[in-house]
Coordinates of C-alpha atoms in Angstrom, one line a residue:
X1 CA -32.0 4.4 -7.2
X2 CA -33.7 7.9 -7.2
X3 CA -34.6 9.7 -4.5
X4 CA -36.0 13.4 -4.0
X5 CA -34.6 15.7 -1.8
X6 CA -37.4 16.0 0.6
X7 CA -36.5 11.7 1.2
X8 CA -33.5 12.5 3.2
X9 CA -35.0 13.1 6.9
X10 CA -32.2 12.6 8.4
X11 CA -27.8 12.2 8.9
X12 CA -26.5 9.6 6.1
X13 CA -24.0 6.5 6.5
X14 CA -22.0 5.3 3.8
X15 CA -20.8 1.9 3.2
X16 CA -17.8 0.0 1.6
X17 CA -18.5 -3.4 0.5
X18 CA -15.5 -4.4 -0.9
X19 CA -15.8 -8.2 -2.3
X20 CA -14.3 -10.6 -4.7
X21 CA -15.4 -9.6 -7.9
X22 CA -16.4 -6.0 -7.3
X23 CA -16.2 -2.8 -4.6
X24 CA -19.4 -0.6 -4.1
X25 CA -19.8 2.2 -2.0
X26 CA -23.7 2.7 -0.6
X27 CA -25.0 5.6 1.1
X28 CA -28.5 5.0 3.3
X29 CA -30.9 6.8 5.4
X30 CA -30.1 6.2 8.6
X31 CA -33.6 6.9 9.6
X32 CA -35.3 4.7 7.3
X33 CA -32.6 2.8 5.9
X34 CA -33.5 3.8 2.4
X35 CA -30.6 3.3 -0.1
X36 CA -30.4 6.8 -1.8
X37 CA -27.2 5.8 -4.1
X38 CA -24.3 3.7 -5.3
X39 CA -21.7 3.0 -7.4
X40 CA -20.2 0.1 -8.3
X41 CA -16.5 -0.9 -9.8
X42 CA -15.4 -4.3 -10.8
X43 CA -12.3 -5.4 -9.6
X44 CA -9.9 -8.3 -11.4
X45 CA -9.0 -11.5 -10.0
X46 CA -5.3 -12.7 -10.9
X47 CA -4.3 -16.5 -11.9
X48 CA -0.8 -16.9 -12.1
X49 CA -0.6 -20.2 -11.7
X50 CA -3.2 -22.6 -11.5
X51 CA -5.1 -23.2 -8.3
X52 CA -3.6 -19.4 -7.6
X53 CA -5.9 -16.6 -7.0
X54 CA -4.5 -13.3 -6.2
X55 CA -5.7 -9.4 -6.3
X56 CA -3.7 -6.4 -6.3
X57 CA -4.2 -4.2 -3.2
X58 CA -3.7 -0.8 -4.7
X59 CA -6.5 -1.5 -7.3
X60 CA -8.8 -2.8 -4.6
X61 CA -8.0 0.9 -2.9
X62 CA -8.4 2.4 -5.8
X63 CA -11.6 0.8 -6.6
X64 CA -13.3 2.2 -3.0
X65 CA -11.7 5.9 -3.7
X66 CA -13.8 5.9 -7.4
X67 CA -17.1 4.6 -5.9
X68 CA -16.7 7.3 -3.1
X69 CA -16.2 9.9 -5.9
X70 CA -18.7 8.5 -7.9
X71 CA -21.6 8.2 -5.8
X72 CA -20.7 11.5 -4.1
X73 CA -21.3 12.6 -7.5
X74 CA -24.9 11.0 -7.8
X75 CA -25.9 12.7 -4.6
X76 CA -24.9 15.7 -5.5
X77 CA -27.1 15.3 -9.0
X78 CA -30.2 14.2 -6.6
X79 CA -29.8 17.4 -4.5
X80 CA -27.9 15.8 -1.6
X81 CA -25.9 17.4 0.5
X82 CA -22.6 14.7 1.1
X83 CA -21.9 16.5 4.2
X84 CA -24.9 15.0 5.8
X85 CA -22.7 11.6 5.7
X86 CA -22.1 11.1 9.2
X87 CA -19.9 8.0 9.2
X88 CA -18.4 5.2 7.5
X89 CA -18.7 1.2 7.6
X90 CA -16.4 -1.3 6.0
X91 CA -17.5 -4.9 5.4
X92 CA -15.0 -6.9 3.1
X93 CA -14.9 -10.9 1.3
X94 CA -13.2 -12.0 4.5
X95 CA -9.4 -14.4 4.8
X96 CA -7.8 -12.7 1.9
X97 CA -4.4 -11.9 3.0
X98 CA -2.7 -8.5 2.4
X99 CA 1.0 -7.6 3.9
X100 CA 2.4 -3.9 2.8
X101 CA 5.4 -1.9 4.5
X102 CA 4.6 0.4 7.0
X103 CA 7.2 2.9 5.5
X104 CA 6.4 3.1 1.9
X105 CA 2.8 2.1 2.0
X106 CA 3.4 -0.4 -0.8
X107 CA 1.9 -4.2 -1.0
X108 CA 4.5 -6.3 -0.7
X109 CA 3.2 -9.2 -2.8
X110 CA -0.6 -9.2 -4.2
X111 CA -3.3 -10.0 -2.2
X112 CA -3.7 -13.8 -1.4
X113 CA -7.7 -14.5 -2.1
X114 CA -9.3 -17.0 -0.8
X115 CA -9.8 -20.0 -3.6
X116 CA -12.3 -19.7 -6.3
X117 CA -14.8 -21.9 -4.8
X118 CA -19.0 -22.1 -4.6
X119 CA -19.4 -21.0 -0.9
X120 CA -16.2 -22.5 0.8
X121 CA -16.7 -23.6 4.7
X122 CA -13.8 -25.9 5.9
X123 CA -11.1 -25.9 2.8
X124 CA -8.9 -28.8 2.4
X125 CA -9.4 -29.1 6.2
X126 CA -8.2 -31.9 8.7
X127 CA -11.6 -33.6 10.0
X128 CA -11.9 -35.7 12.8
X129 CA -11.1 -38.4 11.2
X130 CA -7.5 -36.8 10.5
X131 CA -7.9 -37.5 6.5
X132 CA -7.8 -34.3 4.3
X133 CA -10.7 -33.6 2.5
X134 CA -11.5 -30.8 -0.2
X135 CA -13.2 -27.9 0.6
X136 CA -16.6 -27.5 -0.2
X137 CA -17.1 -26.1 -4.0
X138 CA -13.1 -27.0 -4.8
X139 CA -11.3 -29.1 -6.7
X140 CA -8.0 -29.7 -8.3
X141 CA -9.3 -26.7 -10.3
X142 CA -10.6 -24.6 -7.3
X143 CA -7.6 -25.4 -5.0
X144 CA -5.4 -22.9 -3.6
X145 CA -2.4 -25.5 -4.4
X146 CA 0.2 -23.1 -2.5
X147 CA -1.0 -23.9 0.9
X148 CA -1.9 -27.0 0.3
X149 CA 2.0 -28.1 1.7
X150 CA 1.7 -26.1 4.3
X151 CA -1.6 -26.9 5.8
X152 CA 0.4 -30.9 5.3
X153 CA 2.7 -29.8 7.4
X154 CA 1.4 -28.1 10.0
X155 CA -0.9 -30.9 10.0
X156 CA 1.6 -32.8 11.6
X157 CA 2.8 -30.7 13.8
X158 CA -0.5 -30.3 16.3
X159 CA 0.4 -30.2 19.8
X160 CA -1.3 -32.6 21.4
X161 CA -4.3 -33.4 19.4
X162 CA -6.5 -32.0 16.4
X163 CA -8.6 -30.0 18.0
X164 CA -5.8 -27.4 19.2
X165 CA -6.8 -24.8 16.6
X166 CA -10.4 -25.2 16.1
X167 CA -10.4 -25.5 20.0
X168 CA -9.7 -22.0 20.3
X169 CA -10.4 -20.5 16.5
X170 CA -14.1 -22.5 16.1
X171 CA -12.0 -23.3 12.7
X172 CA -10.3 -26.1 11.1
X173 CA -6.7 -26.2 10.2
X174 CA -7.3 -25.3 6.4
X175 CA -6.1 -23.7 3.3
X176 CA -8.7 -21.5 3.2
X177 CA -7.9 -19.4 6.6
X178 CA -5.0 -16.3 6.6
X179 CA -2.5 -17.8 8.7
X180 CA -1.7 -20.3 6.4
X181 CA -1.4 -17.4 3.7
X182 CA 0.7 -15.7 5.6
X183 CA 3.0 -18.9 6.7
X184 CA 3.1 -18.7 2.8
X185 CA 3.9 -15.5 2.0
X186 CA 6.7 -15.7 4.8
X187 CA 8.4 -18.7 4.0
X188 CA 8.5 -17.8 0.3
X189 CA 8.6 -14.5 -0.6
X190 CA 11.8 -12.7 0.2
X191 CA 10.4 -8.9 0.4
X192 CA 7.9 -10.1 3.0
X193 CA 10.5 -11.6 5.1
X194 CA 13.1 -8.7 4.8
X195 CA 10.2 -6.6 5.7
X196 CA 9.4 -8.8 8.6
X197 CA 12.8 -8.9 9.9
X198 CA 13.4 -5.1 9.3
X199 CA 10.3 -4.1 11.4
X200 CA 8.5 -2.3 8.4
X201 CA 5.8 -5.8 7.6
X202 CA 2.2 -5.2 8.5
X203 CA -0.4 -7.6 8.1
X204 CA -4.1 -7.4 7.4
X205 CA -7.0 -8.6 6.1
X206 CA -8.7 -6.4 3.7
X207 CA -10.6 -4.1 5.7
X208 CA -7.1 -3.8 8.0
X209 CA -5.5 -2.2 4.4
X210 CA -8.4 -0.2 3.6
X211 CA -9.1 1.1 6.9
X212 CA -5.2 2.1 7.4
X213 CA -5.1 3.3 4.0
X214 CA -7.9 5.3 4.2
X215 CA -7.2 7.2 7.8
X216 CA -3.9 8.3 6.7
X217 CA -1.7 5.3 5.6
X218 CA 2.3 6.1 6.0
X219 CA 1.1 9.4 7.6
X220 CA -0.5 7.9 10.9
X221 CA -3.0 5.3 9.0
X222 CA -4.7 3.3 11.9
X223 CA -3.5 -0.5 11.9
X224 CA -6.8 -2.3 13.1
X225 CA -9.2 -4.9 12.5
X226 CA -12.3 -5.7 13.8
X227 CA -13.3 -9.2 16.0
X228 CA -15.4 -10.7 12.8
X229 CA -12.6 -10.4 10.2
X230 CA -9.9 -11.2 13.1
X231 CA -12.1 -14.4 14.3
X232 CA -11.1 -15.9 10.2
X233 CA -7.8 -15.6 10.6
X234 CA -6.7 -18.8 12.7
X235 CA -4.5 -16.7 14.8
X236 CA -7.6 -15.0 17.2
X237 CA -8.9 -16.5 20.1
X238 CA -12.6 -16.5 20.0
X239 CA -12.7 -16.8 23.9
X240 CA -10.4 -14.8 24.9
X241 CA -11.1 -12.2 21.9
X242 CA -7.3 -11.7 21.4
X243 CA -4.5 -12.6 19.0
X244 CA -3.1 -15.8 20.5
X245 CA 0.1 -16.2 21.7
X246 CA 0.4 -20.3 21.6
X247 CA -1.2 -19.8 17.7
X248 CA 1.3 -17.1 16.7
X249 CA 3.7 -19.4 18.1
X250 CA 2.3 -22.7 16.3
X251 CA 1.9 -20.5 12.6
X252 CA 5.5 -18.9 13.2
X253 CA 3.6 -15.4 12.8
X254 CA 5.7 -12.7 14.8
X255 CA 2.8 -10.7 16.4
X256 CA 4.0 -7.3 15.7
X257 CA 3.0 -7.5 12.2
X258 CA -0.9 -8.1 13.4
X259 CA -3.8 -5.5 13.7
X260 CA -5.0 -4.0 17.1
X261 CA -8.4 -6.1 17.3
X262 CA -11.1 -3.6 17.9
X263 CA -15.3 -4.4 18.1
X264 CA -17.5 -4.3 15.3
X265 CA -18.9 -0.5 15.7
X266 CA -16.7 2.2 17.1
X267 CA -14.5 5.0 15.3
X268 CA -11.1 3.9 14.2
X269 CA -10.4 7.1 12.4
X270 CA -11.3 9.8 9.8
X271 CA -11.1 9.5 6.5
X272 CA -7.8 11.9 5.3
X273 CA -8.9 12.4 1.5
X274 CA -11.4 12.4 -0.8
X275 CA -14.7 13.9 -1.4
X276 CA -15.6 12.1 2.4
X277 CA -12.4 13.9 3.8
X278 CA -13.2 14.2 7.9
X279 CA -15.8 11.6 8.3
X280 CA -15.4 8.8 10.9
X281 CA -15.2 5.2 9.8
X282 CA -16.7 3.6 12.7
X283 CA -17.7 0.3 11.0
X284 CA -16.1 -2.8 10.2
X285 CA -17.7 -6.4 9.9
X286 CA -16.6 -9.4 7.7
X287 CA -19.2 -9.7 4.7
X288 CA -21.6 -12.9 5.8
X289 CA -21.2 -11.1 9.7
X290 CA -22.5 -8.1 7.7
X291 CA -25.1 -8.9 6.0
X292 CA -26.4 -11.2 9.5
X293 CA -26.8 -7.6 10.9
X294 CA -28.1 -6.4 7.7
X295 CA -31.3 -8.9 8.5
X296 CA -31.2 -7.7 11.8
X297 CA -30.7 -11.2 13.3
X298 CA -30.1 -9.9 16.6
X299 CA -31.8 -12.6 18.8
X300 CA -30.5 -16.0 19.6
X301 CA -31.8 -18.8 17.1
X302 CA -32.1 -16.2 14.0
X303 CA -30.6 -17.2 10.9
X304 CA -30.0 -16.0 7.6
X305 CA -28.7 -17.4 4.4
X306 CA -27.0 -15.2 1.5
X307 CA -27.9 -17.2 -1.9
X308 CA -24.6 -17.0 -4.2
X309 CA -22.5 -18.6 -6.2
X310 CA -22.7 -21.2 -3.0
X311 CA -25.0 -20.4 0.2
X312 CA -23.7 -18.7 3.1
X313 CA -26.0 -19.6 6.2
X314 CA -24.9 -18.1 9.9
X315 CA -27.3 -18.4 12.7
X316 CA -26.8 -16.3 16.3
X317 CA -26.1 -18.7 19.1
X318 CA -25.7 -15.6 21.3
X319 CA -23.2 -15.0 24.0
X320 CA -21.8 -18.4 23.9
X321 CA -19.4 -20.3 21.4
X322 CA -21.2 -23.3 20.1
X323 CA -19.2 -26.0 19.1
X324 CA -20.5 -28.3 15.8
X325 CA -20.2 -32.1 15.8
X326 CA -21.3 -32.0 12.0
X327 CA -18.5 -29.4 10.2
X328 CA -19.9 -26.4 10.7
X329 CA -18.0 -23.3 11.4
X330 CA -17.8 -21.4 15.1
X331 CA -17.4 -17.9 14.6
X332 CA -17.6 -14.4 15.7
X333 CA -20.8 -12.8 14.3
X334 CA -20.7 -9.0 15.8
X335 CA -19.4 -7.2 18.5
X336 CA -21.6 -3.9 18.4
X337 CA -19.8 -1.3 20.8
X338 CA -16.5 -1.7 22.8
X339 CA -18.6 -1.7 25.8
X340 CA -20.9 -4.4 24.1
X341 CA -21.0 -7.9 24.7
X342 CA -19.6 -9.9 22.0
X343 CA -22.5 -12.7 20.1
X344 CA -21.3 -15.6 18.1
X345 CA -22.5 -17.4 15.5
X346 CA -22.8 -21.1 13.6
X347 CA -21.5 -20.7 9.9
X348 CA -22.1 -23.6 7.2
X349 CA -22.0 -22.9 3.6
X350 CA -24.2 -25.2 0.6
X351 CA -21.2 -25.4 -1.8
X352 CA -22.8 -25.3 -5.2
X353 CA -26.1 -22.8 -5.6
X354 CA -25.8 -20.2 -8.2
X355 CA -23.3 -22.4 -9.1
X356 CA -25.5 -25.5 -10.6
X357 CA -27.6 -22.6 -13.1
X358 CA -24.3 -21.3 -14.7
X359 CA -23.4 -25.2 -14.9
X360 CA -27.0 -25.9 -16.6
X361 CA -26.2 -22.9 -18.4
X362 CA -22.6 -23.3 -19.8
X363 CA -22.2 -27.0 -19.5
X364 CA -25.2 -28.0 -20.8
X365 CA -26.6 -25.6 -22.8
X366 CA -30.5 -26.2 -21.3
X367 CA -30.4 -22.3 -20.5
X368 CA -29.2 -19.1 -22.0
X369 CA -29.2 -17.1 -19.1
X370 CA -29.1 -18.0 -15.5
X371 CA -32.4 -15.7 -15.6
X372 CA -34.7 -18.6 -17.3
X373 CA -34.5 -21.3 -14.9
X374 CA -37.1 -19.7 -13.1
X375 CA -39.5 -19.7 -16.3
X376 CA -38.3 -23.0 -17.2
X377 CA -39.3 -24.5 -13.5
X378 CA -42.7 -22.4 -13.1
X379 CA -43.5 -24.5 -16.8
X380 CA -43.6 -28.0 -14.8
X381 CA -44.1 -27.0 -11.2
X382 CA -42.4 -30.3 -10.6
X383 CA -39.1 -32.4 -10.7
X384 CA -41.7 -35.3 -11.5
X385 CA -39.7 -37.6 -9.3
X386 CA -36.4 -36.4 -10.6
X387 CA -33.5 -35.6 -7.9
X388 CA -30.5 -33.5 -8.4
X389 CA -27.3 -33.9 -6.2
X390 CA -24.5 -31.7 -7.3
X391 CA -21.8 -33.5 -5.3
X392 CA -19.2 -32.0 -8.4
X393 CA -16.4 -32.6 -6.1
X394 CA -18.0 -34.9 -3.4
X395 CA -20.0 -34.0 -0.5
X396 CA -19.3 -31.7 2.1
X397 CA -20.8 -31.1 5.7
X398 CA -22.8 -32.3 7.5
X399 CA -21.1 -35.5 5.2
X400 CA -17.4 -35.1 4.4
X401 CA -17.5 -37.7 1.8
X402 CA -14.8 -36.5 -0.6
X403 CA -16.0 -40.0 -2.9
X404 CA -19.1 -38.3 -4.0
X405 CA -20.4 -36.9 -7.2
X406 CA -22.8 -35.1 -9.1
X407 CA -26.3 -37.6 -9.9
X408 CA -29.3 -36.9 -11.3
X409 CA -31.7 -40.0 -10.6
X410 CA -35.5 -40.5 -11.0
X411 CA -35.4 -40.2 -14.5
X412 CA -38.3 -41.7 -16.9
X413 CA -38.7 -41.1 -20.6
X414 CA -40.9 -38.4 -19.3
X415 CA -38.1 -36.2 -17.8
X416 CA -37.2 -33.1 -19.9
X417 CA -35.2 -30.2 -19.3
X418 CA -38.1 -28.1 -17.2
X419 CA -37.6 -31.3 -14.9
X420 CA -33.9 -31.2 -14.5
X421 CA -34.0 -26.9 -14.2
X422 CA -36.6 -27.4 -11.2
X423 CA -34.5 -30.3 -9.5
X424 CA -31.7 -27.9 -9.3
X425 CA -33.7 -25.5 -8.1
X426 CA -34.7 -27.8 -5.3
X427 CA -31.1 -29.0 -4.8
X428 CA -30.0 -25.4 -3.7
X429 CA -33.3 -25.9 -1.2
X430 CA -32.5 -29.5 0.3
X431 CA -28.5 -28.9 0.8
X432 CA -29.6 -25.6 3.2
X433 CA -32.5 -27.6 5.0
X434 CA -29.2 -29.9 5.3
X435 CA -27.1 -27.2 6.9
X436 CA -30.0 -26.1 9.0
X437 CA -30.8 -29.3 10.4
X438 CA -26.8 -30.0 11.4
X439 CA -27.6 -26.4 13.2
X440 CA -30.5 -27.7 15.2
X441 CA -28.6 -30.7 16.1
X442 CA -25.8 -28.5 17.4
X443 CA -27.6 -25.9 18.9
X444 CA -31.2 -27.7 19.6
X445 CA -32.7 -24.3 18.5
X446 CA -35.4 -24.8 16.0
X447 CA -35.9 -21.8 13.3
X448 CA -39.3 -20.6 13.5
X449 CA -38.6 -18.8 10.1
X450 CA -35.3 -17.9 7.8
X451 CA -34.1 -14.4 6.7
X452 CA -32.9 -14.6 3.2
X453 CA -30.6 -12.3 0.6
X454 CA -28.0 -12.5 -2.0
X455 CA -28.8 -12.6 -5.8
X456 CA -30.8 -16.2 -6.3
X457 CA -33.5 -14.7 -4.0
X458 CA -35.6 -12.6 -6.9
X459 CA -36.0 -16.1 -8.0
X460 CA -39.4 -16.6 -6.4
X461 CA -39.8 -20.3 -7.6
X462 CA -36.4 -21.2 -5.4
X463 CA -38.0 -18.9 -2.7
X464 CA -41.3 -20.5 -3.0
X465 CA -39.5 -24.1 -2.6
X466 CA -37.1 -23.5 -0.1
X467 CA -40.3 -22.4 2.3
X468 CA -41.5 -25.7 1.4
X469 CA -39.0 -27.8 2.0
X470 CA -37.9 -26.0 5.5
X471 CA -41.4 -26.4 6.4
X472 CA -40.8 -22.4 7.8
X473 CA -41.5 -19.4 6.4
X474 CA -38.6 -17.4 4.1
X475 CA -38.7 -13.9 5.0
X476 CA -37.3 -11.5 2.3
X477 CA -36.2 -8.2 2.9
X478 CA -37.7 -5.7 0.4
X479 CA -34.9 -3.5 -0.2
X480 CA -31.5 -6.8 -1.0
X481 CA -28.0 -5.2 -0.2
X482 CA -28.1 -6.3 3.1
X483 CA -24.4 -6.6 3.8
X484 CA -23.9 -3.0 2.9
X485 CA -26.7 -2.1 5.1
X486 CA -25.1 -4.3 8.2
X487 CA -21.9 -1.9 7.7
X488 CA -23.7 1.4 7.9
X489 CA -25.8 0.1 10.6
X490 CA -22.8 -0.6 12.6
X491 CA -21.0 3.0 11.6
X492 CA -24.2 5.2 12.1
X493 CA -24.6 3.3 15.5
X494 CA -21.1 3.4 17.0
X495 CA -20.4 6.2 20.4
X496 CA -19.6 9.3 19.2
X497 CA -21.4 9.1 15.6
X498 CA -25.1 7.5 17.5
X499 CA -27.2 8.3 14.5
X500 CA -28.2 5.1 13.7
X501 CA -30.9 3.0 16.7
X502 CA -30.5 -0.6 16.8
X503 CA -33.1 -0.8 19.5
X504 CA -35.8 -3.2 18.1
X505 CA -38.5 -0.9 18.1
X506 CA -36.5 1.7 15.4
X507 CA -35.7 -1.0 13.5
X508 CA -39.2 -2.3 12.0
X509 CA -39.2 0.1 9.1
X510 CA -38.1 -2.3 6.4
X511 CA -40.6 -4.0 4.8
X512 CA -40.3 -7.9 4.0
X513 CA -41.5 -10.2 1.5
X514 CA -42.5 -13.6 3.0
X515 CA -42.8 -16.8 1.3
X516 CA -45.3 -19.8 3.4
X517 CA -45.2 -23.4 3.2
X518 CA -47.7 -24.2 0.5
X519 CA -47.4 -28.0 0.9
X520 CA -48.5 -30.2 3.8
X521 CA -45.5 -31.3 6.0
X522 CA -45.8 -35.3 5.0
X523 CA -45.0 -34.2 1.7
X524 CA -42.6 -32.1 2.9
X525 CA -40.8 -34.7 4.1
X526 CA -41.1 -37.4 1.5
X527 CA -39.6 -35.2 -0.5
X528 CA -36.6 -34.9 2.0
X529 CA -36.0 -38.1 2.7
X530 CA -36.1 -39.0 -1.2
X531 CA -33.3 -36.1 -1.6
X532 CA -31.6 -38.3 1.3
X533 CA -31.5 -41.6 -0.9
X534 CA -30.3 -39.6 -4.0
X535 CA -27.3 -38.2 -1.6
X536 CA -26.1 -41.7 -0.7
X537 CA -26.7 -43.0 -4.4
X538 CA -23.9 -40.3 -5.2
X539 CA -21.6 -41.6 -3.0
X540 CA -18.1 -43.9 -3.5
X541 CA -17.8 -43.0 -6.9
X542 CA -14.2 -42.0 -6.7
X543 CA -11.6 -44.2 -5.5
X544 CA -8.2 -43.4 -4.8
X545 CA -6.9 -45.2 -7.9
X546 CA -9.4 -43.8 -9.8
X547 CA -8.1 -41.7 -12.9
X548 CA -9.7 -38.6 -12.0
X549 CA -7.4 -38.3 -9.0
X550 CA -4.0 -38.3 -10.9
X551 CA -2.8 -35.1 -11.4

């Protein structure tokens, strides 16, 4: 993005955003929130087994020094001066598990990611039923298979009943989360528990390695993590807001090896090489808590939902912990200042979004690139009656029906392929009016509108439908790398850096794209409630006998 000399008005905040499939490194205005630059590095994802996703540390370090370089660089070719980069945030694909040795700095095994799944939100979890389900977007394909023994067996060894963890986590006991990583990693890899039992083990999330790695590592690198990234863990107490001791206990994690949990916005150190050499990093938030602060979701009952390969939707409850009857997520959502009161938030993720276009796409062949749906849809304007439910690996909240699969119904001799590419379209729409609704029944705090981002959201067909189907409007910020923006915010905002405001008043610079119901509400709901019949037609199509299910 180019930007004159005469745009920078004021000090500059960079941002990591390390995530699965790539790092970046973005530098903003802090007065106007302007992107000026960025660069971007891909990063690989490892299978060595099936069901096994890991990533190598070092190359994920690597990664952030190049895009540091490289878009220190592209200032410097737009007549920016780098020293005017006051500060640095972090935000990171939250629950992958790193352990390295204090002493060497080396990883001791390879980053354990979370599974490949569309938009995971309770894994392979125990619900209160006490049957195991699959996590949202996963199957046997999907499945982080290592922990899948472990969570089993932990399982069955709950004190008193199943609501211990999520009790004090907001999560449930599931593959997905790092302590079950790390109950991996120690009870099967020997350098990890030599390491452990020599005193020279530290453990971290991603930001926790980057952060010590990038303040100094083996010479003084600060061990730390931040209350967004700590609240995914299993092992934090989202009460207390402190490692907890019964958990530790329970998981069999020694708490030496943990992070000191710090908030969301404050300095944790200064980075010790590079072209940034000197400048505080004084940011840290979890990506999906990121990008919440990115849309500047700051007052109770504001929500925002990151379109991807599945859909990521938090909404502030504010200071207190709400609790969800209907498989949604408690979590931590920002702590903004030591001295700053800590807000929370409801998480629940649509498991299949971009998802269902690359499956159109490479499954079926009725698109080319995930690009043409959109023209495809705008051709018909209509499903014509035709429903989509891409229950691929059977339904997940607010349903937990692990029997479901994938329909689409309402078909006449009319249907063709513009019918099926806007039913998907409106699939992605009805599964977040799903997760929305589950919100209001847990919180009782209707959206008056929803804060969009993520990469589905230049489609303006989806964005045009998911206004109508909410009934609210969609409110689309102009300027889309929001989670990198929710890391500077917190960096250029923390005591001692205090060039970025988050008063309300300095923060109505960014300009927004909104999308208004077009529909009346009746129709509005017809349409609902006819998604509703499709959902149960898609249901008990696997039995346990079925063949699907042997491995």
């Amino acid at each position: 993005m180019a930007a004159s000399k005469k745009a920078v008005l004021g000090p500059l905040v960079g941002a990591v955003d390390q995530g699965t499939s790539s790092t970046r490194f973005l530098v903003f205005n802090s007065k106007t929130a302007e992107l000026l630059s960025h660069h971007q590095v891909e990063i690989k994802q490892e299978f060595p087994r099936e069901g096994w996703v890991e990533q190598d540390p070092k190359e994920i370090l690597h990664s952030v020094y190049e895009c540091i370089e490289k878009t220190c660089e592209k200032l410097g070719q737009l007549n920016i001066d780098i020293s005017n980069i006051k500060a640095i945030g972090v935000s990171n694909q939250r629950e992958t598990t790193v352990v390295w040795d204090k002493i060497t700095g080396e990883p001791l095994y390879n980053a354990v990611a979370a599974p490949v799944s569309p938009g995971p939100s309770v894994p392979v979890a125990v619900v209160p039923s006490g049957s195991s389900v699959p996590a949202p977007g996963t199957s046997s394909v999907w499945l982080d298979l290592r922990t899948q023994s472990t969570v089993e067996s932990l399982s069955k060894r709950i004190p008193g009943n199943n609501n211990f963890v999520k009790s004090k986590t907001g999560l449930p006991l599931s593959t997905y989360f790092s302590a079950v990583k790390l109950r991996w990693l120690l009870d099967n890899v020997r350098k990890v528990q030599k390491a452990v039992e020599e005193k020279r083990a530290l453990f971290g999330t991603i930001d926790s390695w980057l952060i010590w790695s990038l303040t100094g590592g083996v010479n003084g690198g600060v061990h730390c993590t931040d209350v967004t990234n700590a609240s995914r863990t299993m092992l934090f107490n989202i009460h207390s807001l402190e490692w907890d001791k019964q958990l530790c206990e329970f998981f069999g994690i020694p708490m030496e090896i943990l992070p000191n949990v710090r908030s969301s916005s404050e300095i944790y150190g200064l980075m010790k090489a590079g072209a940034l050499e000197g400048v505080p990093i004084s940011g840290c938030l979890g990506d999906q808590s990121a990008a919440l602060v990115g849309q500047m979701c700051f007052q109770i009952g504001q929500a925002k939902n990151t379109y991807g390969t599945g859909c990521f939707l938090l909404c502030n409850t504010g200071h207190k912990c709400v609790f969800s009857d209907h498989g949604l997520l408690t979590t931590v959502a920002y702590k903004l200042g030591r001295d700053k009161p800590v807000y929370y938030a409801l998480e629940g993720s649509v498991a299949i979004a971009g998802a269902v276009i690359r499956w159109l796409r490479d499954n079926l062949g009725i698109i080319k690139t995930s690009e043409e749906i959109e023209k495809l849809a705008k051709e018909v304007g209509t499903s014509y009656g035709c429903y989509f439910v891409p229950a691929f690996s059977g339904l997940y909240a607010p349903y937990w029906e692990p029997s479901a699969r994938g329909i689409i119904c309402g078909l006449t001799q009319f249907t063709n392929k513009c019918h099926i590419a806007f039913a998907a379209l409106e699939a992605v729409c009805f599964q977040t009016r799903e997760i929305l609704d589950a919100m209001n029944r847990d919180c009782g705090i209707p959206l008056s509108h929803l804060q969009v981002d993520g990469g589905m959201t230049s489609n303006k067909i989806l964005m045009q439908l998911q206004a109508d189907i909410l009934y609210i409007p969609v409110v689309k910020p102009s300027m889309p790398e929001t989670t990198a923006l929710g890391a500077a915010m917190a960096a250029g905002a923390a005591e001692g850096v205090g060039v970025w405001s988050l008063e309300p008043e300095d923060l109505s610079a960014v300009t927004m794209e909104r999308f208004e119901p077009q529909i009346n509400a009746e129709e509005s709901e017809i349409r609902y409630s006819t998604w509703k019949k499709a959902v149960m037609k898609s249901m008990g199509w696997v039995t346990t006998q079925s063949p699907e299910s042997i491995p």
